[in-house]
Short mmCIF file of C-alpha atoms and ligand atoms in Angstrom, two decimals:
data_model
loop_
_atom_site.label_atom_id
_atom_site.label_comp_id
_atom_site.label_asym_id
_atom_site.label_seq_id
_atom_site.Cartn_x
_atom_site.Cartn_y
_atom_site.Cartn_z
CA MET A 205 0.07 -0.13 0.35
CA ASN A 206 3.40 2.42 -0.24
CA ILE A 207 2.57 3.67 3.32
CA PRO A 208 6.10 4.46 4.81
CA GLU A 209 7.36 2.60 8.03
CA SER A 210 7.39 5.05 11.22
CA SER A 211 8.54 4.91 14.51
CA LEU A 212 5.17 6.72 15.46
CA PRO A 213 2.08 4.54 16.42
CA ARG A 214 -0.13 3.90 13.14
CA VAL A 215 -3.84 4.67 13.29
CA VAL A 216 -5.68 3.02 10.61
CA ILE A 217 -9.20 4.39 10.05
CA ILE A 218 -11.92 2.67 8.04
CA GLY A 219 -14.59 4.86 6.27
CA GLY A 220 -14.48 8.86 5.62
CA GLY A 221 -17.92 9.27 6.51
CA PHE A 222 -19.24 11.68 9.35
CA ALA A 223 -17.16 9.50 12.18
CA GLY A 224 -14.19 9.22 9.98
CA ILE A 225 -13.29 12.40 9.00
CA ASN A 226 -14.18 14.20 12.59
CA PHE A 227 -11.99 11.46 14.05
CA ALA A 228 -8.79 12.06 11.63
CA ARG A 229 -9.26 16.06 11.65
CA LYS A 230 -8.94 15.75 15.67
CA ILE A 231 -6.04 13.06 15.67
CA ALA A 232 -4.20 14.50 12.85
CA ASN A 233 -0.88 16.80 13.39
CA LYS A 234 -0.40 14.66 16.70
CA ASN A 235 2.14 11.86 17.36
CA VAL A 236 0.63 9.38 15.25
CA GLN A 237 0.89 8.01 11.54
CA VAL A 238 -2.97 8.16 10.34
CA VAL A 239 -4.25 6.19 7.34
CA LEU A 240 -7.61 7.14 6.13
CA ILE A 241 -9.17 3.88 4.03
CA ASP A 242 -12.24 4.36 1.98
CA LYS A 243 -13.66 2.64 -1.09
CA ARG A 244 -14.69 5.85 -2.47
CA ASN A 245 -12.30 8.97 -2.68
CA TYR A 246 -14.94 11.43 -1.37
CA HIS A 247 -16.72 12.27 1.84
CA THR A 248 -20.95 11.70 1.13
CA PHE A 249 -22.96 14.37 2.60
CA GLN A 250 -26.15 11.84 2.93
CA PRO A 251 -28.69 14.18 4.34
CA LEU A 252 -28.77 16.08 0.83
CA LEU A 253 -28.63 12.88 -1.00
CA TYR A 254 -32.35 13.46 -1.85
CA GLN A 255 -31.72 16.75 -3.65
CA VAL A 256 -29.44 15.00 -5.72
CA SER A 257 -32.17 12.36 -6.65
CA SER A 258 -34.48 15.13 -7.29
CA ALA A 259 -32.60 17.38 -9.74
CA GLY A 260 -31.95 19.95 -6.91
CA LEU A 261 -28.34 19.51 -6.58
CA GLU A 262 -25.27 18.28 -8.47
CA PRO A 263 -23.69 15.44 -6.88
CA ASP A 264 -20.47 17.57 -6.29
CA SER A 265 -22.10 19.74 -3.95
CA ILE A 266 -22.53 17.24 -1.34
CA ALA A 267 -19.67 15.27 -2.04
CA TYR A 268 -16.04 16.25 -0.91
CA PRO A 269 -12.35 14.77 -1.74
CA LEU A 270 -11.00 12.90 1.25
CA ARG A 271 -7.39 13.64 -0.03
CA LYS A 272 -8.59 17.79 0.32
CA ILE A 273 -9.98 17.02 3.97
CA LEU A 274 -5.96 15.43 5.04
CA LYS A 275 -3.97 17.73 2.58
CA ASN A 276 -2.83 20.19 5.49
CA HIS A 277 -1.94 17.41 7.94
CA LYS A 278 1.46 15.94 7.96
CA ASN A 279 1.89 12.07 8.68
CA THR A 280 -1.91 11.55 6.90
CA PHE A 281 -2.32 8.93 4.18
CA PHE A 282 -5.46 8.45 2.06
CA ARG A 283 -5.69 5.11 0.36
CA LEU A 284 -8.56 4.33 -2.28
CA ALA A 285 -9.40 0.70 -1.38
CA GLU A 286 -12.02 -1.73 0.22
CA VAL A 287 -11.61 -3.26 3.53
CA GLU A 288 -12.20 -6.83 3.26
CA SER A 289 -11.23 -8.08 6.59
CA ILE A 290 -9.63 -7.89 9.92
CA ASN A 291 -6.88 -10.04 11.44
CA SER A 292 -7.20 -8.84 15.18
CA GLU A 293 -4.43 -11.49 16.23
CA LYS A 294 -1.85 -10.35 13.61
CA ASN A 295 -3.16 -6.18 14.07
CA ASN A 296 -3.43 -6.52 10.08
CA ILE A 297 -6.22 -5.74 7.68
CA LYS A 298 -6.80 -6.98 4.15
CA THR A 299 -7.91 -4.57 1.46
CA SER A 300 -8.51 -4.37 -2.22
CA ILE A 301 -4.99 -3.13 -2.65
CA GLY A 302 -2.84 -5.08 0.10
CA ASN A 303 -2.42 -5.50 3.43
CA LEU A 304 -1.40 -3.32 6.06
CA ASP A 305 -0.42 -3.49 9.77
CA TYR A 306 -2.02 -1.55 12.49
CA ASP A 307 -1.26 -0.33 16.12
CA TYR A 308 -4.97 1.16 16.14
CA LEU A 309 -7.95 0.26 14.26
CA VAL A 310 -11.05 2.52 13.85
CA ILE A 311 -13.83 0.93 12.10
CA ALA A 312 -16.51 3.59 10.76
CA THR A 313 -18.10 1.59 8.01
CA GLY A 314 -21.55 3.43 8.53
CA THR A 315 -24.67 1.34 7.31
CA LYS A 316 -25.91 -0.06 3.82
CA THR A 317 -29.34 -0.47 2.73
CA ASN A 318 -31.57 -2.78 4.72
CA TYR A 319 -34.42 -4.81 2.25
CA PHE A 320 -35.35 -6.99 5.39
CA GLY A 321 -35.29 -10.15 3.19
CA ASN A 322 -37.31 -9.30 0.41
CA GLU A 323 -35.28 -9.99 -2.84
CA SER A 324 -38.04 -8.50 -5.12
CA ILE A 325 -37.55 -5.22 -3.66
CA GLU A 326 -33.81 -5.61 -3.69
CA THR A 327 -33.75 -6.42 -7.09
CA HIS A 328 -36.04 -3.77 -8.75
CA GLY A 329 -36.61 -1.21 -6.21
CA MET A 330 -34.09 1.91 -6.13
CA PRO A 331 -31.88 2.34 -2.98
CA MET A 332 -30.81 5.70 -2.09
CA LYS A 333 -27.46 5.53 -0.04
CA LYS A 334 -24.68 6.41 -2.26
CA VAL A 335 -23.97 9.18 -4.83
CA PRO A 336 -24.15 6.89 -7.76
CA GLN A 337 -27.78 5.43 -6.64
CA ALA A 338 -29.06 9.27 -6.10
CA LEU A 339 -27.92 10.14 -9.72
CA ASN A 340 -29.91 6.46 -10.77
CA ILE A 341 -33.06 8.04 -9.04
CA ARG A 342 -32.59 11.31 -11.10
CA SER A 343 -32.01 9.76 -14.41
CA LEU A 344 -35.02 7.57 -13.54
CA ILE A 345 -37.36 10.18 -13.13
CA LEU A 346 -36.56 12.45 -16.07
CA GLN A 347 -36.28 9.42 -18.02
CA ASN A 348 -39.63 8.54 -17.12
CA PHE A 349 -40.85 11.89 -17.96
CA GLU A 350 -39.66 11.50 -21.52
CA GLN A 351 -41.06 8.12 -21.99
CA ALA A 352 -44.36 9.45 -20.81
CA ALA A 353 -44.52 12.41 -23.25
CA ILE A 354 -44.12 9.95 -26.15
CA THR A 355 -46.61 7.18 -25.15
CA ASN A 356 -50.09 7.07 -26.00
CA ASP A 357 -51.26 4.29 -23.83
CA LYS A 358 -53.10 5.53 -20.48
CA GLU A 359 -51.83 2.85 -18.33
CA THR A 360 -48.59 2.86 -19.58
CA ARG A 361 -47.94 6.72 -19.19
CA LYS A 362 -49.87 6.15 -15.37
CA ALA A 363 -47.10 3.68 -14.49
CA LEU A 364 -44.46 5.91 -15.71
CA LEU A 365 -45.84 8.93 -13.68
CA ASN A 366 -46.55 6.85 -10.60
CA PHE A 367 -43.68 7.22 -8.05
CA VAL A 368 -43.62 5.26 -5.09
CA ILE A 369 -41.64 6.24 -2.19
CA VAL A 370 -41.30 3.41 0.74
CA GLY A 371 -40.65 4.68 3.96
CA GLY A 372 -41.85 7.95 5.76
CA GLY A 373 -38.63 8.70 8.02
CA PRO A 374 -36.92 11.96 7.20
CA THR A 375 -35.60 10.71 3.92
CA GLY A 376 -38.85 9.54 2.78
CA VAL A 377 -40.58 12.66 3.47
CA GLU A 378 -38.00 15.01 2.22
CA LEU A 379 -37.68 13.06 -1.25
CA ALA A 380 -41.37 13.15 -1.57
CA GLY A 381 -41.79 16.58 -0.78
CA ALA A 382 -39.13 17.35 -3.59
CA ILE A 383 -40.70 15.19 -6.21
CA ALA A 384 -43.84 16.87 -5.67
CA GLU A 385 -42.06 20.28 -6.65
CA LEU A 386 -41.05 18.74 -9.82
CA LYS A 387 -44.65 17.66 -10.61
CA ASN A 388 -45.95 21.15 -9.44
CA HIS A 389 -43.36 23.60 -10.85
CA ILE A 390 -41.15 21.68 -13.30
CA LEU A 391 -43.57 19.35 -15.20
CA PRO A 392 -46.06 22.30 -16.39
CA ARG A 393 -43.07 24.01 -17.56
CA ASP A 394 -40.65 21.44 -19.23
CA TYR A 395 -43.38 18.91 -20.19
CA ARG A 396 -46.20 20.92 -21.74
CA ASP A 397 -47.22 17.53 -23.54
CA LEU A 398 -47.77 15.69 -20.16
CA ILE A 399 -50.85 16.52 -17.71
CA PRO A 400 -49.44 17.35 -14.23
CA GLU A 401 -52.63 15.40 -12.69
CA ASP A 402 -51.77 12.39 -14.31
CA MET A 403 -48.02 12.26 -12.22
CA GLN A 404 -48.90 10.98 -8.60
CA ILE A 405 -46.59 10.29 -5.66
CA TYR A 406 -47.29 7.73 -3.17
CA LEU A 407 -45.35 7.61 0.25
CA LEU A 408 -45.83 4.08 2.19
CA GLU A 409 -45.12 4.12 6.09
CA GLY A 410 -45.10 1.09 7.95
CA GLY A 411 -45.81 2.63 11.05
CA ALA A 412 -49.15 4.56 12.15
CA ARG A 413 -47.67 8.19 11.24
CA VAL A 414 -44.57 9.57 9.28
CA LEU A 415 -41.31 10.89 10.79
CA PRO A 416 -42.13 8.02 13.47
CA THR A 417 -38.72 9.25 15.29
CA MET A 418 -40.04 12.43 15.52
CA SER A 419 -42.79 14.03 17.81
CA GLU A 420 -46.58 13.54 17.04
CA HIS A 421 -46.73 17.51 16.07
CA ALA A 422 -43.74 17.14 13.57
CA SER A 423 -45.70 13.95 11.95
CA LYS A 424 -49.04 15.73 12.14
CA LYS A 425 -47.47 18.93 10.56
CA ALA A 426 -45.24 17.03 8.05
CA ALA A 427 -48.33 15.05 6.86
CA LYS A 428 -50.45 17.89 6.44
CA PHE A 429 -47.38 19.70 4.17
CA LEU A 430 -47.04 16.61 2.22
CA SER A 431 -50.71 16.57 1.59
CA LYS A 432 -50.83 19.99 0.47
CA LEU A 433 -48.28 19.19 -1.95
CA GLY A 434 -50.43 16.51 -3.37
CA VAL A 435 -48.53 13.39 -2.16
CA LEU A 436 -50.80 10.64 -1.33
CA VAL A 437 -49.17 9.40 2.05
CA HIS A 438 -50.59 5.64 3.10
CA CYS A 439 -49.64 4.74 7.06
CA ASN A 440 -49.37 1.05 8.13
CA THR A 441 -48.78 -0.18 4.71
CA PHE A 442 -45.97 -2.53 3.70
CA VAL A 443 -44.67 -3.38 0.57
CA LYS A 444 -44.80 -7.44 0.09
CA ASN A 445 -43.75 -7.44 -3.64
CA TYR A 446 -42.63 -5.52 -6.52
CA ASP A 447 -41.64 -6.64 -9.84
CA GLY A 448 -40.57 -3.79 -11.65
CA LYS A 449 -44.16 -3.01 -12.64
CA LYS A 450 -46.58 -3.60 -9.86
CA VAL A 451 -46.39 -2.84 -6.15
CA LEU A 452 -47.93 -5.18 -3.57
CA THR A 453 -48.76 -4.19 -0.20
CA ASN A 454 -50.27 -5.81 2.80
CA LEU A 455 -53.60 -3.89 2.17
CA SER A 456 -55.89 -3.96 -0.71
CA LEU A 457 -53.62 -1.41 -2.16
CA GLU A 458 -52.24 -2.02 -5.59
CA LEU A 459 -50.01 0.52 -7.51
CA GLN A 460 -48.75 0.06 -11.32
CA SER A 461 -45.37 2.09 -10.89
CA GLU A 462 -42.13 1.99 -12.87
CA THR A 463 -40.45 3.55 -9.74
CA LEU A 464 -40.10 2.25 -6.28
CA ILE A 465 -37.50 4.20 -4.05
CA TRP A 466 -36.83 2.42 -1.04
CA ALA A 467 -35.94 4.51 1.94
CA ALA A 468 -37.37 2.18 4.67
CA GLY A 469 -34.00 0.98 6.41
CA VAL A 470 -30.45 0.70 6.95
CA THR A 471 -28.60 -1.90 8.92
CA GLY A 472 -24.75 -2.05 9.89
CA ASN A 473 -21.80 -2.47 7.24
CA PRO A 474 -19.58 -4.45 9.36
CA VAL A 475 -15.92 -6.07 8.17
CA LYS A 476 -15.31 -9.56 8.51
CA GLY A 477 -13.05 -10.81 11.05
CA LEU A 478 -13.80 -10.08 14.74
CA GLN A 479 -15.20 -12.26 17.24
CA ALA A 480 -18.89 -12.75 17.06
CA GLU A 481 -19.51 -11.35 20.34
CA ALA A 482 -18.18 -7.86 19.00
CA LEU A 483 -21.34 -7.61 16.83
CA ILE A 484 -25.02 -6.99 17.95
CA ASP A 485 -26.70 -9.29 15.64
CA ARG A 486 -30.10 -7.97 15.23
CA ALA A 487 -28.34 -4.70 14.05
CA ASN A 488 -25.25 -5.28 12.52
CA ARG A 489 -23.38 -3.07 14.85
CA TYR A 490 -20.39 -3.66 16.93
CA LYS A 491 -21.11 -3.26 20.33
CA VAL A 492 -18.86 -0.70 22.24
CA ASN A 493 -18.15 0.54 25.54
CA GLU A 494 -18.45 4.39 26.47
CA TYR A 495 -14.98 4.70 24.95
CA ASN A 496 -16.00 3.35 21.56
CA GLN A 497 -13.95 0.28 22.17
CA VAL A 498 -15.16 -2.70 20.68
CA GLU A 499 -16.25 -5.56 23.02
CA GLY A 500 -13.11 -7.76 23.50
CA TYR A 501 -10.50 -5.43 21.98
CA ASN A 502 -8.35 -2.97 23.42
CA THR A 503 -7.07 -1.37 20.11
CA ILE A 504 -9.90 -1.70 18.00
CA PHE A 505 -12.54 0.90 18.22
CA ALA A 506 -15.66 1.77 16.01
CA LEU A 507 -17.67 5.08 15.66
CA GLY A 508 -20.71 6.42 14.19
CA ASP A 509 -23.55 4.40 12.54
CA ILE A 510 -21.72 0.80 12.79
CA SER A 511 -21.29 1.01 16.91
CA LEU A 512 -23.67 0.91 19.32
CA MET A 513 -22.91 2.14 22.61
CA GLN A 514 -25.75 1.03 25.26
CA THR A 515 -26.40 3.53 28.00
CA ASP A 516 -29.34 3.94 30.39
CA ALA A 517 -30.39 6.93 28.25
CA TYR A 518 -30.10 5.12 24.67
CA PRO A 519 -30.37 1.19 25.84
CA ASN A 520 -30.71 0.47 22.14
CA GLY A 521 -27.85 2.56 20.95
CA HIS A 522 -27.68 6.28 19.89
CA PRO A 523 -29.57 7.36 16.90
CA GLN A 524 -28.13 6.46 13.63
CA VAL A 525 -27.51 9.91 12.48
CA ALA A 526 -24.99 12.24 12.07
CA GLN A 527 -24.56 14.04 15.30
CA PRO A 528 -23.53 10.74 17.27
CA ALA A 529 -21.04 9.75 14.55
CA ILE A 530 -19.48 13.25 14.61
CA GLN A 531 -19.41 13.77 18.49
CA GLN A 532 -17.80 9.91 18.78
CA GLY A 533 -15.25 10.88 15.99
CA GLU A 534 -14.32 13.95 18.10
CA LEU A 535 -13.91 12.21 21.45
CA LEU A 536 -12.11 9.52 20.22
CA GLY A 537 -9.73 11.93 18.76
CA LYS A 538 -8.82 13.30 21.81
CA ASN A 539 -9.21 10.06 24.04
CA LEU A 540 -6.84 7.83 21.68
CA ILE A 541 -3.77 10.37 22.18
CA LYS A 542 -4.58 10.17 26.00
CA LEU A 543 -4.76 6.22 25.99
CA ILE A 544 -1.15 6.52 23.93
CA GLU A 545 -0.02 8.73 26.64
CA GLY A 546 -1.21 6.82 29.71
CA LYS A 547 -4.03 9.24 30.66
CA PRO A 548 -7.47 8.61 31.85
CA LEU A 549 -10.00 8.63 29.04
CA LYS A 550 -13.56 10.47 29.21
CA LYS A 551 -16.55 8.63 28.95
CA PHE A 552 -19.03 9.50 25.60
CA LYS A 553 -22.18 11.44 26.37
CA TYR A 554 -24.53 12.42 23.55
CA LYS A 555 -25.57 15.93 23.45
CA ASP A 556 -28.77 15.83 21.38
CA LYS A 557 -29.15 18.83 19.20
CA GLY A 558 -32.52 17.85 17.73
CA SER A 559 -34.04 16.62 14.73
CA MET A 560 -35.46 18.10 11.47
CA ALA A 561 -37.06 17.47 8.53
CA THR A 562 -37.80 19.71 5.25
CA VAL A 563 -41.18 18.91 3.24
CA GLY A 564 -41.25 21.03 -0.20
CA ARG A 565 -39.52 24.35 -0.95
CA ASN A 566 -40.32 26.18 2.05
CA LYS A 567 -41.90 23.90 4.82
CA ALA A 568 -39.85 22.19 7.72
CA VAL A 569 -40.61 20.73 11.03
CA VAL A 570 -37.90 21.00 13.53
CA ASP A 571 -38.05 19.07 17.19
CA LEU A 572 -35.59 20.57 19.79
CA LYS A 573 -35.17 19.32 23.73
CA HIS A 574 -37.91 21.80 24.96
CA PHE A 575 -39.71 23.01 22.30
CA ARG A 576 -40.66 22.13 18.51
CA PHE A 577 -41.77 24.49 15.33
CA ALA A 578 -42.83 23.71 12.22
CA GLY A 579 -43.67 26.21 8.96
CA PHE A 580 -41.45 28.66 7.03
CA PHE A 581 -38.96 29.67 9.88
CA ALA A 582 -38.33 26.02 10.74
CA TRP A 583 -37.52 25.71 6.76
CA PHE A 584 -34.91 28.56 7.43
CA VAL A 585 -33.20 26.85 10.34
CA TRP A 586 -33.01 23.63 8.27
CA MET A 587 -31.55 25.43 5.28
CA PHE A 588 -28.63 27.36 7.83
CA VAL A 589 -28.14 23.77 9.68
CA HIS A 590 -27.68 21.99 6.58
CA LEU A 591 -25.47 24.61 4.85
CA MET A 592 -22.97 25.07 7.99
CA ALA A 593 -23.02 21.05 8.12
CA LEU A 594 -21.32 20.89 4.74
CA VAL A 595 -17.90 19.88 4.41
CA GLY A 596 -16.35 22.86 2.31
CA PHE A 597 -16.47 26.15 1.96
CA ARG A 598 -17.22 25.87 -2.08
CA ASN A 599 -20.09 23.43 -1.62
CA ARG A 600 -21.52 25.71 1.05
CA VAL A 601 -21.56 28.42 -1.56
CA ILE A 602 -22.48 26.50 -4.37
CA VAL A 603 -25.51 25.13 -2.21
CA PHE A 604 -26.14 28.52 -1.27
CA PHE A 605 -26.58 30.09 -4.60
CA ASN A 606 -28.82 26.80 -6.15
CA TRP A 607 -30.91 27.19 -3.23
CA GLY A 608 -31.42 30.84 -3.80
CA TYR A 609 -31.95 30.51 -7.61
CA ASN A 610 -34.27 27.06 -7.29
CA TYR A 611 -36.21 29.13 -4.62
CA ILE A 612 -36.54 32.44 -6.87
CA ASN A 613 -37.18 31.00 -10.15
CA PHE A 614 -39.30 28.09 -8.55
CA ASP A 615 -36.86 26.14 -10.80
CA LYS A 616 -34.40 22.85 -10.20
CA ALA A 617 -31.39 23.61 -12.24
CA ALA A 618 -29.91 19.85 -12.12
CA ARG A 619 -32.53 17.97 -14.38
CA LEU A 620 -29.90 16.43 -16.63
CA ILE A 621 -29.98 12.53 -17.83
CA ILE A 622 -26.01 12.65 -17.70
CA ARG A 623 -25.90 8.94 -17.15
CA PRO A 624 -29.23 7.34 -18.58
CA PHE A 625 -30.06 4.33 -15.94
CA ARG A 626 -31.05 0.89 -17.49
CA LYS A 627 -33.66 -0.80 -15.78
CA LEU A 628 -33.23 -4.65 -15.28
CA ASN A 629 -34.03 -6.46 -18.43
CA GLN A 630 -34.47 -3.30 -20.73
C1 FAD B 129 -30.41 9.33 2.46
C2 FAD B 129 -30.05 9.56 3.78
C3 FAD B 129 -30.38 10.60 4.42
C4 FAD B 129 -29.86 11.08 5.85
N1 FAD B 129 -30.45 12.20 6.13
C5 FAD B 129 -30.01 12.59 7.46
C6 FAD B 129 -30.14 13.76 8.16
O1 FAD B 129 -30.96 14.44 7.56
N2 FAD B 129 -29.37 13.99 9.57
C7 FAD B 129 -29.16 13.25 10.03
O2 FAD B 129 -28.01 13.64 11.16
N3 FAD B 129 -28.74 12.11 9.44
C8 FAD B 129 -28.81 11.52 8.33
N4 FAD B 129 -28.68 10.60 7.76
C9 FAD B 129 -27.80 9.45 8.26
C10 FAD B 129 -26.58 10.05 8.55
O3 FAD B 129 -26.03 10.35 7.02
C11 FAD B 129 -25.40 9.03 9.19
O4 FAD B 129 -26.00 8.79 10.37
C12 FAD B 129 -24.02 9.14 8.75
O5 FAD B 129 -23.64 9.30 7.62
C13 FAD B 129 -23.11 8.32 9.86
O6 FAD B 129 -21.96 8.54 9.74
P1 FAD B 129 -20.65 7.34 10.00
O7 FAD B 129 -19.47 7.91 9.58
O8 FAD B 129 -20.95 6.37 10.86
O9 FAD B 129 -21.21 6.44 8.25
P2 FAD B 129 -21.11 7.20 6.77
O10 FAD B 129 -21.28 8.46 6.57
O11 FAD B 129 -22.01 6.07 6.15
O12 FAD B 129 -19.66 6.76 6.15
C14 FAD B 129 -19.25 5.23 6.00
C15 FAD B 129 -17.95 5.42 4.94
O13 FAD B 129 -17.13 3.79 4.84
C16 FAD B 129 -17.17 3.81 3.91
N5 FAD B 129 -16.86 2.32 3.88
C17 FAD B 129 -17.71 1.63 4.39
N6 FAD B 129 -17.34 0.17 4.03
C18 FAD B 129 -15.96 0.26 3.88
C19 FAD B 129 -15.07 -0.71 3.71
N7 FAD B 129 -15.24 -2.32 3.91
N8 FAD B 129 -13.85 -0.15 3.06
C20 FAD B 129 -13.57 1.23 2.90
N9 FAD B 129 -14.57 1.90 3.10
C21 FAD B 129 -15.64 1.45 3.53
C22 FAD B 129 -18.25 4.29 3.01
O14 FAD B 129 -17.52 4.17 1.61
C23 FAD B 129 -18.50 5.41 3.74
O15 FAD B 129 -17.51 6.90 2.90
C24 FAD B 129 -29.00 10.11 6.41
C25 FAD B 129 -28.76 9.12 5.84
C26 FAD B 129 -29.15 8.59 4.67
C27 FAD B 129 -28.51 7.33 3.73
#
C-alpha cells in the first residue's frame, strides 16, 4: 500500500464518513501516523442525497474529496480501497490493494440499505444511500417523464408517472416533498405535453405515522404539508412484492409503477474478522463501551452508525444520524492520544441537538429538546443548519446559490440525464 514505516503508532481508519473524518481531523498532526481508507475517494453528505435524486443539486455540491480533507495534516495518508477483513491476532487488515498493519484500528463503515430479506425489492427497487444511486434515481425520474411524453397508452403513462417512495422517515418525507415540487413547478413548464395531474407521488409508511422518530406534532405537520403538495401518504402499509411494474402491499392497495424508491431502512455494514460477540446481530453493529472500544478488543474502536453503545439514556444505542458519529469521532480523537500517553479517558455523552426534516420548498418541521416548531421559519433553520454542516466552503457557496436560484425561480437546475439508468431486463 506504499505507506512508509514510521516510529509513530499507526492509526488506521476504515471509512471517511462523518465519524471517520471528524476523528481524522482531531488526531491528525499529533504524534501518530494516520491512514484513512475508503472505497470512495470522497465524503458523502448523505442528508442532501435526496436533492441530487430530485434534480435540485449536482453531486459535487454534496461530495468532498477525502484527500483534500487531509491535505494540510502531516503524517496522514489516504488510500482508495475496500477493506475486506481484519486479522486482530496479527493487528493487520486485508484490503483490495494489499495488507496493512495497524497499532490502533478505527472502524467507521456506517450502514448499508436493509431490504429486510425482500428479494423482489432488492432486485427492482431504487435504493438511495450513495451518490451513484441518487443519480440513478434522478435519471430514472427524468427518463420516465420523457417516456411518458411519447406514449399514447394511458396505463403505461400512468405507471411511468406513479412514483412510489417506501419509508416515511426523514429521507422518504424529504424526497416525496422534492418530487412533488418537480410535479408542481417543473412538469408544467418543461413537459407541456404531459398533464401534471397524471403524476402521482405515493409515500408508504409501515408505522402509524410519518416521521416516527420525531414528535407527534412534527408528524402531523409533515403529513399536512405533504398532503398540500399533493403527496398521497399511506400509513400502516408494507410493501410485500415489487416486480418492477406492480407494487403489492399488505392492504388492498396495489399500484402500477415503474419506480419504487426504497428509503425504509438501513443495517450495519461491519467488516469480516472480529469475534462473533463483538457484533450485535439484530442490528449488525459493533458493541462498544463508553470509549467506543469494541467489546473484547483494546486497540479496535468503532464509531458512528456501525457502533452500538448501550447507555441508560439510549438502551438500544444512539440514533443512526450524523451527530452521534461526529461527536464520537471528535471525542475518540482526543481519547486515543490520552490512551497512548497513559492518561485517563473521557466517557462519551451524547448531546442531542434535535432533529428536523424539510417538506417541499419552504416548509420544515423541527424538534428541539424543549420546544418544536414547523413551517417557514423551521425551513429557514433547516437550510442554515444543513449549509453550515456541509463539508467545504466551496460546497456551501454552491449550495447556497443553487437554493437561492431555485427558490426565486421555482426551478431545479440539475435536471440532466447525464448517465442514463438502465432498468433490469431493458
Ligand atoms: C439518504 C440519507 C439521508 C440522511 N439524512 C440525515 C439527516 O437529515 N440528518 C442526519 O443527522 N443524518 C442523516 N442520515 C444519516 C447519516 O448520514 C449517518 O448517520 C451518518 O452518515 C453516519 O456516519 P458514519 O461515519 O457512521 O457512516 P457513513 O457516513 O455512512 O460513512 C461510512 C464510510 O465508510 C466507507 N466504507 C464502508 N465500508 C467500507 C469498507 N469495507 N472499506 C472501505 N470503506 C468503507 C463508505 O464508503 C463511507 O464513506 C441520512 C442517511 C441517508 C442514507
